[in-house]
Structures are given as C-alpha cells and as structure tokens.
Tab-separated table of C-alpha atoms and ligand atoms in Angstrom:
chain	number	residue	atom	x	y	z
G	1139	MET	CA	-57.527	36.065	38.434
G	1140	GLN	CA	-57.209	38.765	35.266
G	1141	VAL	CA	-55.269	37.657	32.617
G	1142	LYS	CA	-52.896	39.192	30.083
G	1143	PRO	CA	-52.482	38.480	26.517
G	1144	SER	CA	-49.405	38.392	24.952
G	1145	GLY	CA	-47.738	40.481	22.252
G	1146	THR	CA	-49.264	43.641	21.206
G	1147	LEU	CA	-52.408	44.931	19.267
G	1148	ASP	CA	-53.067	49.036	17.979
G	1149	GLU	CA	-55.532	47.840	15.943
G	1150	TYR	CA	-58.890	45.872	15.355
G	1151	LEU	CA	-60.133	45.914	12.426
G	1152	ALA	CA	-63.755	43.308	11.690
G	1153	PRO	CA	-63.820	43.114	7.487
G	1154	VAL	CA	-67.706	41.402	5.809
G	1155	THR	CA	-65.590	41.234	2.256
G	1156	ILE	CA	-62.993	37.868	1.379
G	1157	GLU	CA	-61.147	40.524	-0.349
G	1158	GLU	CA	-61.362	42.830	2.423
G	1159	ALA	CA	-59.917	40.776	5.033
G	1160	ALA	CA	-56.882	39.494	2.732
G	1161	ARG	CA	-56.005	43.469	2.130
G	1162	ALA	CA	-56.091	44.099	6.133
G	1163	LEU	CA	-53.459	40.534	6.220
G	1164	ALA	CA	-51.377	41.526	3.433
G	1165	ASP	CA	-48.619	43.145	5.015
G	1166	GLY	CA	-48.099	39.890	7.981
G	1167	ARG	CA	-48.750	41.611	10.620
G	1168	ALA	CA	-51.469	40.632	11.220
G	1169	SER	CA	-53.716	37.688	13.516
G	1170	VAL	CA	-56.253	36.180	12.448
G	1171	LEU	CA	-59.527	35.562	14.640
G	1172	ALA	CA	-61.433	32.906	13.569
G	1173	GLY	CA	-63.495	31.437	16.480
G	1174	GLY	CA	-61.376	32.927	18.974
G	1175	THR	CA	-61.072	29.117	20.819
G	1176	ASP	CA	-57.434	29.049	20.743
G	1177	LEU	CA	-56.504	31.427	19.080
G	1178	MET	CA	-57.361	33.649	22.688
G	1179	LEU	CA	-56.090	30.686	25.515
G	1180	GLN	CA	-52.941	30.116	22.787
G	1181	ALA	CA	-52.202	34.121	23.534
G	1182	ALA	CA	-53.051	34.588	26.716
G	1183	ASN	CA	-50.553	32.055	27.591
G	1184	GLY	CA	-47.939	33.393	25.269
G	1185	ARG	CA	-48.370	29.791	22.271
G	1186	THR	CA	-48.841	32.408	20.000
G	1187	PRO	CA	-48.630	36.056	20.649
G	1188	TYR	CA	-51.238	38.897	18.110
G	1189	ARG	CA	-49.488	40.188	16.169
G	1190	GLY	CA	-50.077	43.623	16.134
G	1191	ARG	CA	-53.293	43.938	14.770
G	1192	LEU	CA	-56.109	41.252	15.075
G	1193	VAL	CA	-58.841	41.441	12.100
G	1194	ASN	CA	-61.806	39.228	13.085
G	1195	ILE	CA	-63.243	37.170	10.508
G	1196	ARG	CA	-66.689	36.385	11.180
G	1197	ARG	CA	-68.714	38.763	9.596
G	1198	ILE	CA	-67.488	37.635	6.630
G	1199	ALA	CA	-70.193	35.143	5.031
G	1200	GLU	CA	-68.837	34.025	1.446
G	1201	LEU	CA	-67.250	32.012	4.414
G	1202	ARG	CA	-69.560	30.434	6.175
G	1203	GLY	CA	-71.629	27.055	4.919
G	1204	ALA	CA	-71.186	23.853	2.542
G	1205	ALA	CA	-72.334	23.217	-0.307
G	1206	ILE	CA	-71.679	19.748	-2.724
G	1207	THR	CA	-71.898	20.302	-6.617
G	1208	GLY	CA	-70.628	18.943	-9.507
G	1209	GLY	CA	-69.291	15.228	-6.890
G	1210	ARG	CA	-67.488	17.995	-4.392
G	1211	VAL	CA	-68.127	18.922	-0.743
G	1212	ARG	CA	-67.094	22.702	-0.420
G	1213	ILE	CA	-66.816	23.341	2.800
G	1214	GLY	CA	-65.925	27.531	3.925
G	1215	ALA	CA	-63.058	28.291	6.783
G	1216	LEU	CA	-65.936	30.205	8.348
G	1217	THR	CA	-68.239	27.030	9.723
G	1218	THR	CA	-68.652	25.869	12.499
G	1219	VAL	CA	-68.936	22.066	14.093
G	1220	THR	CA	-72.695	22.608	15.407
G	1221	ASP	CA	-72.304	24.117	11.505
G	1222	ILE	CA	-71.786	20.945	9.761
G	1223	LEU	CA	-73.996	18.729	12.988
G	1224	ASN	CA	-76.229	20.955	11.493
G	1225	HIS	CA	-76.130	19.919	7.743
G	1226	ALA	CA	-78.706	17.574	6.669
G	1227	GLU	CA	-76.779	17.429	2.739
G	1228	LEU	CA	-73.429	16.679	4.237
G	1229	ALA	CA	-74.386	14.129	7.250
G	1230	LYS	CA	-75.865	12.198	4.595
G	1231	ALA	CA	-73.329	12.579	1.964
G	1232	VAL	CA	-70.511	12.293	4.623
G	1233	PRO	CA	-71.666	11.170	7.782
G	1234	VAL	CA	-68.051	10.700	9.284
G	1235	LEU	CA	-68.150	14.004	9.595
G	1236	ARG	CA	-71.173	14.563	11.338
G	1237	GLN	CA	-69.574	11.488	13.642
G	1238	THR	CA	-66.578	13.713	14.406
G	1239	ALA	CA	-68.009	16.840	15.152
G	1240	ASP	CA	-70.049	14.804	17.544
G	1241	LYS	CA	-66.805	14.097	19.383
G	1242	PHE	CA	-66.065	17.368	19.800
G	1243	ALA	CA	-65.645	19.356	22.484
G	1244	SER	CA	-68.919	21.027	24.298
G	1245	ASN	CA	-72.163	22.909	22.846
G	1246	GLN	CA	-70.907	25.734	23.601
G	1247	ILE	CA	-67.622	24.909	22.285
G	1248	ARG	CA	-69.120	23.412	19.098
G	1249	ASN	CA	-70.882	27.201	18.242
G	1250	MET	CA	-67.236	28.669	18.376
G	1251	ALA	CA	-65.129	26.160	16.689
G	1252	THR	CA	-64.497	26.675	12.907
G	1253	ILE	CA	-63.435	23.765	10.638
G	1254	GLY	CA	-60.659	26.750	9.345
G	1255	GLY	CA	-59.551	27.857	13.004
G	1256	ASN	CA	-59.272	24.007	13.445
G	1257	ILE	CA	-57.256	23.512	10.215
G	1258	CYS	CA	-54.979	26.578	9.936
G	1259	ASN	CA	-54.011	25.479	14.028
G	1260	ALA	CA	-51.765	22.719	12.433
G	1261	SER	CA	-52.358	20.238	16.759
G	1262	PRO	CA	-51.691	16.640	15.678
G	1263	ALA	CA	-54.869	16.692	17.170
G	1264	GLY	CA	-57.060	18.462	15.656
G	1265	ASP	CA	-60.730	17.049	15.028
G	1266	MET	CA	-61.993	17.239	12.101
G	1267	ILE	CA	-58.257	17.552	10.320
G	1268	ILE	CA	-58.088	13.482	10.680
G	1269	PRO	CA	-60.801	12.434	8.113
G	1270	LEU	CA	-60.495	15.080	5.503
G	1271	LEU	CA	-57.251	13.571	5.799
G	1272	ALA	CA	-58.802	9.988	4.930
G	1273	LEU	CA	-61.065	12.059	2.268
G	1274	GLU	CA	-58.465	13.172	0.856
G	1275	ALA	CA	-59.609	17.011	0.576
G	1276	GLU	CA	-57.546	20.099	-0.301
G	1277	VAL	CA	-57.665	23.414	1.403
G	1278	GLU	CA	-57.989	27.344	-0.490
G	1279	LEU	CA	-55.462	29.939	0.546
G	1280	ALA	CA	-56.049	33.696	-0.808
G	1281	SER	CA	-53.818	36.297	-0.163
G	1282	TRP	CA	-53.779	39.966	-1.377
G	1283	ASP	CA	-51.118	40.502	-4.491
G	1284	GLY	CA	-51.015	43.965	-3.875
G	1285	ALA	CA	-53.573	44.334	-7.651
G	1286	LYS	CA	-55.903	41.429	-6.486
G	1287	ILE	CA	-56.978	38.470	-5.045
G	1288	ARG	CA	-54.670	35.549	-4.995
G	1289	THR	CA	-55.484	32.046	-4.323
G	1290	ARG	CA	-54.147	28.512	-3.986
G	1291	GLU	CA	-54.614	24.104	-2.922
G	1292	VAL	CA	-52.870	22.976	-1.079
G	1293	ALA	CA	-53.348	19.105	-0.067
G	1294	LEU	CA	-54.200	19.330	3.443
G	1295	GLU	CA	-51.606	16.496	3.248
G	1296	LYS	CA	-49.212	18.551	2.267
G	1297	PHE	CA	-50.284	21.664	4.199
G	1298	PHE	CA	-49.192	20.865	7.630
G	1299	THR	CA	-45.000	20.961	8.324
G	1300	GLY	CA	-45.501	20.531	12.027
G	1301	PRO	CA	-47.519	21.652	15.425
G	1302	GLY	CA	-48.746	25.164	14.906
G	1303	ARG	CA	-47.169	24.796	11.841
G	1304	THR	CA	-47.760	25.297	8.536
G	1305	VAL	CA	-47.062	25.412	4.733
G	1306	MET	CA	-49.217	28.869	5.065
G	1307	GLU	CA	-47.017	31.917	4.090
G	1308	ARG	CA	-47.901	35.583	6.349
G	1309	GLY	CA	-50.891	37.255	4.980
G	1310	GLU	CA	-52.896	34.603	3.156
G	1311	LEU	CA	-56.091	33.425	4.392
G	1312	LEU	CA	-57.921	29.684	4.033
G	1313	THR	CA	-61.293	29.885	2.870
G	1314	ALA	CA	-61.890	26.816	2.092
G	1315	VAL	CA	-61.983	22.535	2.133
G	1316	SER	CA	-62.845	20.813	0.167
G	1317	PHE	CA	-62.649	16.894	-1.488
G	1318	ALA	CA	-64.825	14.982	-3.831
G	1319	VAL	CA	-67.822	12.727	-2.233
G	1320	PRO	CA	-66.788	9.521	-1.685
G	1321	GLU	CA	-67.904	6.586	-4.168
G	1322	ALA	CA	-70.781	4.281	-3.311
G	1323	GLY	CA	-69.320	1.678	-1.244
G	1324	HIS	CA	-66.596	3.458	0.128
G	1325	ARG	CA	-67.818	3.795	3.655
G	1326	VAL	CA	-64.624	6.460	6.268
G	1327	ARG	CA	-64.635	6.077	9.744
G	1328	PHE	CA	-63.079	8.236	12.984
G	1329	ALA	CA	-61.952	7.022	16.518
G	1330	LYS	CA	-60.370	9.209	19.150
G	1331	SER	CA	-59.693	8.865	22.884
G	1332	GLY	CA	-59.494	11.576	26.072
G	1333	PRO	CA	-59.816	10.650	29.454
G	1334	ARG	CA	-64.077	11.759	28.308
G	1335	PRO	CA	-66.374	10.783	26.199
G	1336	ALA	CA	-66.152	14.396	24.177
G	1337	LEU	CA	-64.604	17.663	25.851
G	1338	GLU	CA	-61.309	16.466	24.936
G	1339	ILE	CA	-58.141	17.335	23.272
G	1340	SER	CA	-57.979	13.673	21.312
G	1341	THR	CA	-55.503	10.980	23.161
G	1342	VAL	CA	-54.778	9.297	20.283
G	1343	SER	CA	-57.653	9.639	16.729
G	1344	ALA	CA	-57.409	7.896	14.075
G	1345	ALA	CA	-59.780	7.728	10.411
G	1346	PHE	CA	-60.457	4.194	7.886
G	1347	ALA	CA	-61.922	5.260	4.814
G	1348	ALA	CA	-61.996	1.930	2.549
G	1349	THR	CA	-64.502	0.270	-0.405
G	1350	CYS	CA	-64.836	-3.312	1.014
G	1351	LYS	CA	-66.381	-5.889	-2.433
G	1352	ASP	CA	-66.814	-9.392	-2.185
G	1353	GLY	CA	-64.136	-9.265	0.643
G	1354	VAL	CA	-61.291	-7.004	-1.092
G	1355	THR	CA	-60.992	-3.428	0.392
G	1356	THR	CA	-60.251	-0.953	-1.530
G	1357	ASN	CA	-59.067	2.182	-1.972
G	1358	VAL	CA	-56.944	2.661	1.618
G	1359	ARG	CA	-56.664	4.563	3.922
G	1360	ILE	CA	-55.490	5.251	7.357
G	1361	VAL	CA	-55.189	8.456	8.947
G	1362	LEU	CA	-54.392	9.129	13.182
G	1363	GLY	CA	-54.084	12.048	14.519
G	1364	ALA	CA	-51.583	13.255	17.697
G	1365	VAL	CA	-49.011	10.306	17.598
G	1366	ALA	CA	-46.805	12.056	15.959
G	1367	PRO	CA	-45.589	15.906	15.503
G	1368	THR	CA	-48.667	15.744	12.281
G	1369	PRO	CA	-51.188	13.513	11.696
G	1370	ILE	CA	-49.759	11.411	9.574
G	1371	ARG	CA	-51.384	8.188	6.674
G	1372	ALA	CA	-49.893	4.835	7.990
G	1373	ARG	CA	-48.515	4.012	4.170
G	1374	SER	CA	-47.355	1.035	5.129
G	1375	ALA	CA	-50.492	-0.282	6.440
G	1376	GLU	CA	-52.576	1.301	3.390
G	1377	ALA	CA	-50.050	-1.323	1.222
G	1378	LEU	CA	-50.221	-4.105	3.074
G	1379	MET	CA	-54.301	-4.221	2.434
G	1380	GLU	CA	-55.059	-2.041	-0.708
G	1381	GLY	CA	-56.331	-4.546	-3.434
G	1382	ALA	CA	-56.008	-7.438	0.019
G	1383	GLU	CA	-59.045	-9.562	1.637
G	1384	CYS	CA	-59.773	-8.526	4.314
G	1385	SER	CA	-60.377	-10.801	7.154
G	1386	GLY	CA	-59.304	-10.514	10.294
G	1387	ASP	CA	-55.969	-11.434	10.309
G	1388	LEU	CA	-55.241	-8.924	7.804
G	1389	ALA	CA	-57.430	-6.418	10.189
G	1390	ALA	CA	-54.448	-7.302	12.465
G	1391	ARG	CA	-51.554	-7.202	10.742
G	1392	ALA	CA	-53.045	-3.177	9.144
G	1393	ALA	CA	-53.374	-2.090	12.536
G	1394	LYS	CA	-50.080	-3.466	13.970
G	1395	ALA	CA	-48.354	-1.579	10.877
G	1396	ALA	CA	-50.162	1.040	11.178
G	1397	ALA	CA	-48.662	1.465	14.626
G	1398	GLY	CA	-45.243	1.032	13.571
G	1399	GLU	CA	-45.389	4.156	11.742
G	1400	ILE	CA	-46.396	6.299	14.468
G	1401	SER	CA	-43.365	8.379	16.386
G	1402	PRO	CA	-45.828	9.091	19.565
G	1403	ILE	CA	-44.137	11.027	22.941
G	1404	ASP	CA	-45.104	11.004	26.631
G	1405	ASP	CA	-46.385	13.931	27.689
G	1406	VAL	CA	-49.607	14.993	29.911
G	1407	ARG	CA	-51.922	13.344	29.098
G	1408	ALA	CA	-50.715	9.730	28.246
G	1409	SER	CA	-47.949	8.062	28.127
G	1410	ALA	CA	-46.205	6.826	24.481
G	1411	TRP	CA	-46.989	3.047	25.390
G	1412	TYR	CA	-50.545	4.186	26.335
G	1413	ARG	CA	-50.958	5.998	23.137
G	1414	THR	CA	-48.983	3.106	20.749
G	1415	HIS	CA	-51.806	0.510	21.875
G	1416	LEU	CA	-54.560	2.964	21.521
G	1417	THR	CA	-53.194	3.123	18.133
G	1418	GLU	CA	-53.277	-0.034	16.839
G	1419	VAL	CA	-56.826	-1.388	18.955
G	1420	PHE	CA	-58.329	2.109	17.587
G	1421	VAL	CA	-57.042	1.051	13.679
G	1422	ARG	CA	-58.184	-2.275	14.149
G	1423	ARG	CA	-61.074	-1.896	15.502
G	1424	LEU	CA	-62.085	0.250	12.231
G	1425	ILE	CA	-61.698	-1.750	9.737
G	1426	GLU	CA	-63.333	-3.893	11.382
G	1427	ASP	CA	-66.051	-1.757	11.648
G	1428	VAL	CA	-66.470	-0.796	8.066
G	1429	CYS	CA	-65.638	-3.890	6.470
G	1430	HIS	CA	-67.376	-6.307	7.984
G	1431	GLY	CA	-69.281	-4.192	10.772
V	2200	LIG	C1	-62.964	23.965	25.713
V	2200	LIG	C2	-62.207	23.221	25.008
V	2200	LIG	C3	-62.306	21.735	24.033
V	2200	LIG	C4	-61.854	21.563	23.062
V	2200	LIG	N1	-61.969	20.279	22.364
V	2200	LIG	C5	-61.734	20.522	21.167
V	2200	LIG	C6	-61.883	18.691	20.555
V	2200	LIG	O1	-62.742	17.533	21.240
V	2200	LIG	N2	-61.769	18.519	18.948
V	2200	LIG	C7	-60.527	19.437	18.308
V	2200	LIG	O2	-60.694	18.579	17.319
V	2200	LIG	N3	-60.550	20.568	19.200
V	2200	LIG	C8	-60.839	21.003	20.219
V	2200	LIG	N4	-60.850	22.632	20.790
V	2200	LIG	C9	-59.180	23.279	19.898
V	2200	LIG	C10	-60.798	24.697	19.700
V	2200	LIG	O3	-61.924	24.855	19.735
V	2200	LIG	C11	-60.190	23.842	17.689
V	2200	LIG	O4	-59.522	23.541	16.844
V	2200	LIG	C12	-61.482	24.999	17.203
V	2200	LIG	O5	-61.736	24.614	16.180
V	2200	LIG	C13	-59.878	26.315	16.359
V	2200	LIG	O6	-61.640	27.575	15.799
V	2200	LIG	P1	-61.452	28.204	15.647
V	2200	LIG	O7	-62.488	29.437	15.106
V	2200	LIG	O8	-62.071	28.833	17.435
V	2200	LIG	O9	-60.140	28.814	16.022
V	2200	LIG	P2	-60.018	30.655	15.854
V	2200	LIG	O10	-58.883	29.910	17.645
V	2200	LIG	O11	-60.281	31.522	15.835
V	2200	LIG	O12	-58.159	30.609	15.578
V	2200	LIG	C14	-57.202	29.137	15.273
V	2200	LIG	C15	-55.555	29.441	14.596
V	2200	LIG	O13	-56.437	29.887	13.175
V	2200	LIG	C16	-56.480	30.357	12.574
V	2200	LIG	N5	-57.109	30.897	12.178
V	2200	LIG	C17	-58.892	30.736	11.475
V	2200	LIG	N6	-59.369	30.705	10.464
V	2200	LIG	C18	-58.161	30.811	9.719
V	2200	LIG	C19	-58.306	31.283	8.192
V	2200	LIG	N7	-59.632	31.023	8.110
V	2200	LIG	N8	-57.330	31.401	7.792
V	2200	LIG	C20	-55.610	32.112	8.546
V	2200	LIG	N9	-55.696	31.650	9.531
V	2200	LIG	C21	-56.537	31.344	10.501
V	2200	LIG	C22	-55.953	32.218	13.453
V	2200	LIG	O14	-55.523	33.232	13.424
V	2200	LIG	C23	-55.658	30.496	15.250
V	2200	LIG	O15	-53.776	30.454	15.137
V	2200	LIG	C24	-60.790	22.496	22.028
V	2200	LIG	C25	-60.818	24.051	22.305
V	2200	LIG	C26	-61.281	23.874	24.405
V	2200	LIG	C27	-60.760	26.272	24.687
C-alpha cells in the first residue's frame, strides 16, 4: 500500500549550520525534520501536514552531543536516544536519563529518535520529557530575525501548552536542552507502563526526584506523563513531602495526592480509571525506591 503524505512539499533543504537552518525556517513555511519517527507518520496520517519546505536538520553537527561544563548538562537537540544510552559521563552524572532511554522504543527507533524531536512533538506521553521536567530543565530556541540569530531560553515546564502544542513560534528551532547537574545525594527515578516493557508509547509515566537525608525529604519533584493534556508537576503531592519525614505512610499519602492532580482520558491504550490507579502505584513505588531503596 502506498501512503501519501498530507500537505505539499515543493522544496527540500539540508542545512549544515544553525544559521542556515534558522534562515530556511524564517518565513514560517517550513517543517523541521530531525529523526522523522514522529513527523513522517504524522504527515502520512494527516495530523501534521507538511508546510511546503522540508528542512532536514540532521547534518548540523553542532546540534548533536552532550557535555557537562560548569555544573550544567547541555544536550544538543539532535542527540539521539542511542547517544544518551552510550554516554558514560552523562550516565554517571544523571543516571535517570539512561534509565529512561533504556525503556524507549526499539534499537532502530532509538538510533533515529532525537531528544529535540521528543520535546518538540509535545506528546503528553513523550518519555524523555518526564525526567527532564524533574531536573527542571530549560530549552534553548534559535530563530533568524532578518539580520542575525536571535536566541531565547524557556523553562521546559512553561514550554508545553497542549497535546502537540508548545510556545515555540513558527520559524524557531530548538537547539538544546540544559539543566544543573543534580547535587550529591539528589536522586531521580523514572517509571513507565505500556502493554510491553519497551517498544511502546507510555500508558502512564512518572518521575520522582528528591534528596533524602537523615530521613527528611527535600527538593521534591513529582512529574507525571500521559495523564493530562501536557506532562505535569504534581505540586500538592510535592508540597506534602517537602521537608517531611519520609515514611511509608507519607509515600502512600503523596501518591494519593498525585493521583488526585491528574485529568486522564479513556482511550485505546487505557481507561482513565486504570491511569489513575497506575499513577498512584508508580508514585508510591518511586518514592519508596528513592527514599528507602
Ligand atoms: C515504533 C515507535 C515507537 C516509539 N516509542 C516511543 C517511546 O517509547 N517513547 C517516546 O517518548 N516516544 C516514542 N516514539 C515517538 C518518537 O520516536 C519520539 O517522540 C522521538 O523522540 C521523536 O524524535 P524525532 O527526532 O524522530 O522527531 P521528528 O519526527 O523528526 O520530529 C518530531 C516533531 O518535532 C519537530 N522537531 C524536531 N526537532 C526539532 C527541533 N530541533 N526544533 C524544532 N522542531 C523540531 C518536527 O518538526 C516534528 O513536528 C515512538 C515512535 C515509533 C514510530
């Protein structure tokens, strides 16, 4: 069967620098192609029609790779899920990213799928987004203002406005995501569920981050995926735990509070009831793992 992409394509460009890409995107009449694992399917099924010009950013070497400098991690938008799995320094400093990458799709998809594509696709079920929110990451955006490159940073938490929607303006390119290296003793864990252990879009995903010292939890962040129009922070559950003594009872109460903050839907993957149940189970297990594991 031949699948015909929606939208028309009358031009294809493969820039090799960020400036070339920003210029190619400047009139807002272009679609960005990174790994293509979301875009090509969505163009084929009509959800994201091509905009006329396809700008393939995969040859822009400066967009790929991760580095840790001055206490900050910076991951280029074109860094693939496989790159993250293979990055020893990153795995040591922020193990949760490898843990998440290890639950992501298949080897073939991981080789193509980029972190920038996962963020820009803005799915409430985007796996890499969940630990990045727990790490309080921000994204870097670049665009061409007619004379030079204009850049801005946006907190990842403020980036998503709905399923598939972000604050990114037409013509903007996501160039990197960055966050502070977690302090010693601060632990972050991720969990996801789908009908299969990997190779599957999450039914529910969650991340928990905290420092548990002398039985007290601080710097608590609870992030939930696939249970609201965007990934969310469970703020009331976080407030319950912040500065509290970490006990089994607290974990159970925080998990219940987190489940009360979501607005899940019934769809082909799971019912809203099951998503609520899974959220509570995941949050409780993650808290127990971080605080008592
Ligand atoms: C079989 C299969 C399994 C999957 N499993 C998972 C999974 O387990 N977990 C998961 O989270 N996802 C999964 N996905 C979805 C997908 O692989 C990821 O979302 C992936 O990270 C998208 O990255 P990409 O580079 O392929 O993006 P693309 O498809 O190239 O782009 C996605 C969107 O982002 C835009 N975009 C990409 N990069 C930029 C940029 N730098 N600046 C501006 N806009 C940009 C594109 O224009 C497009 O709208 C799966 C997909 C398939 C087909």
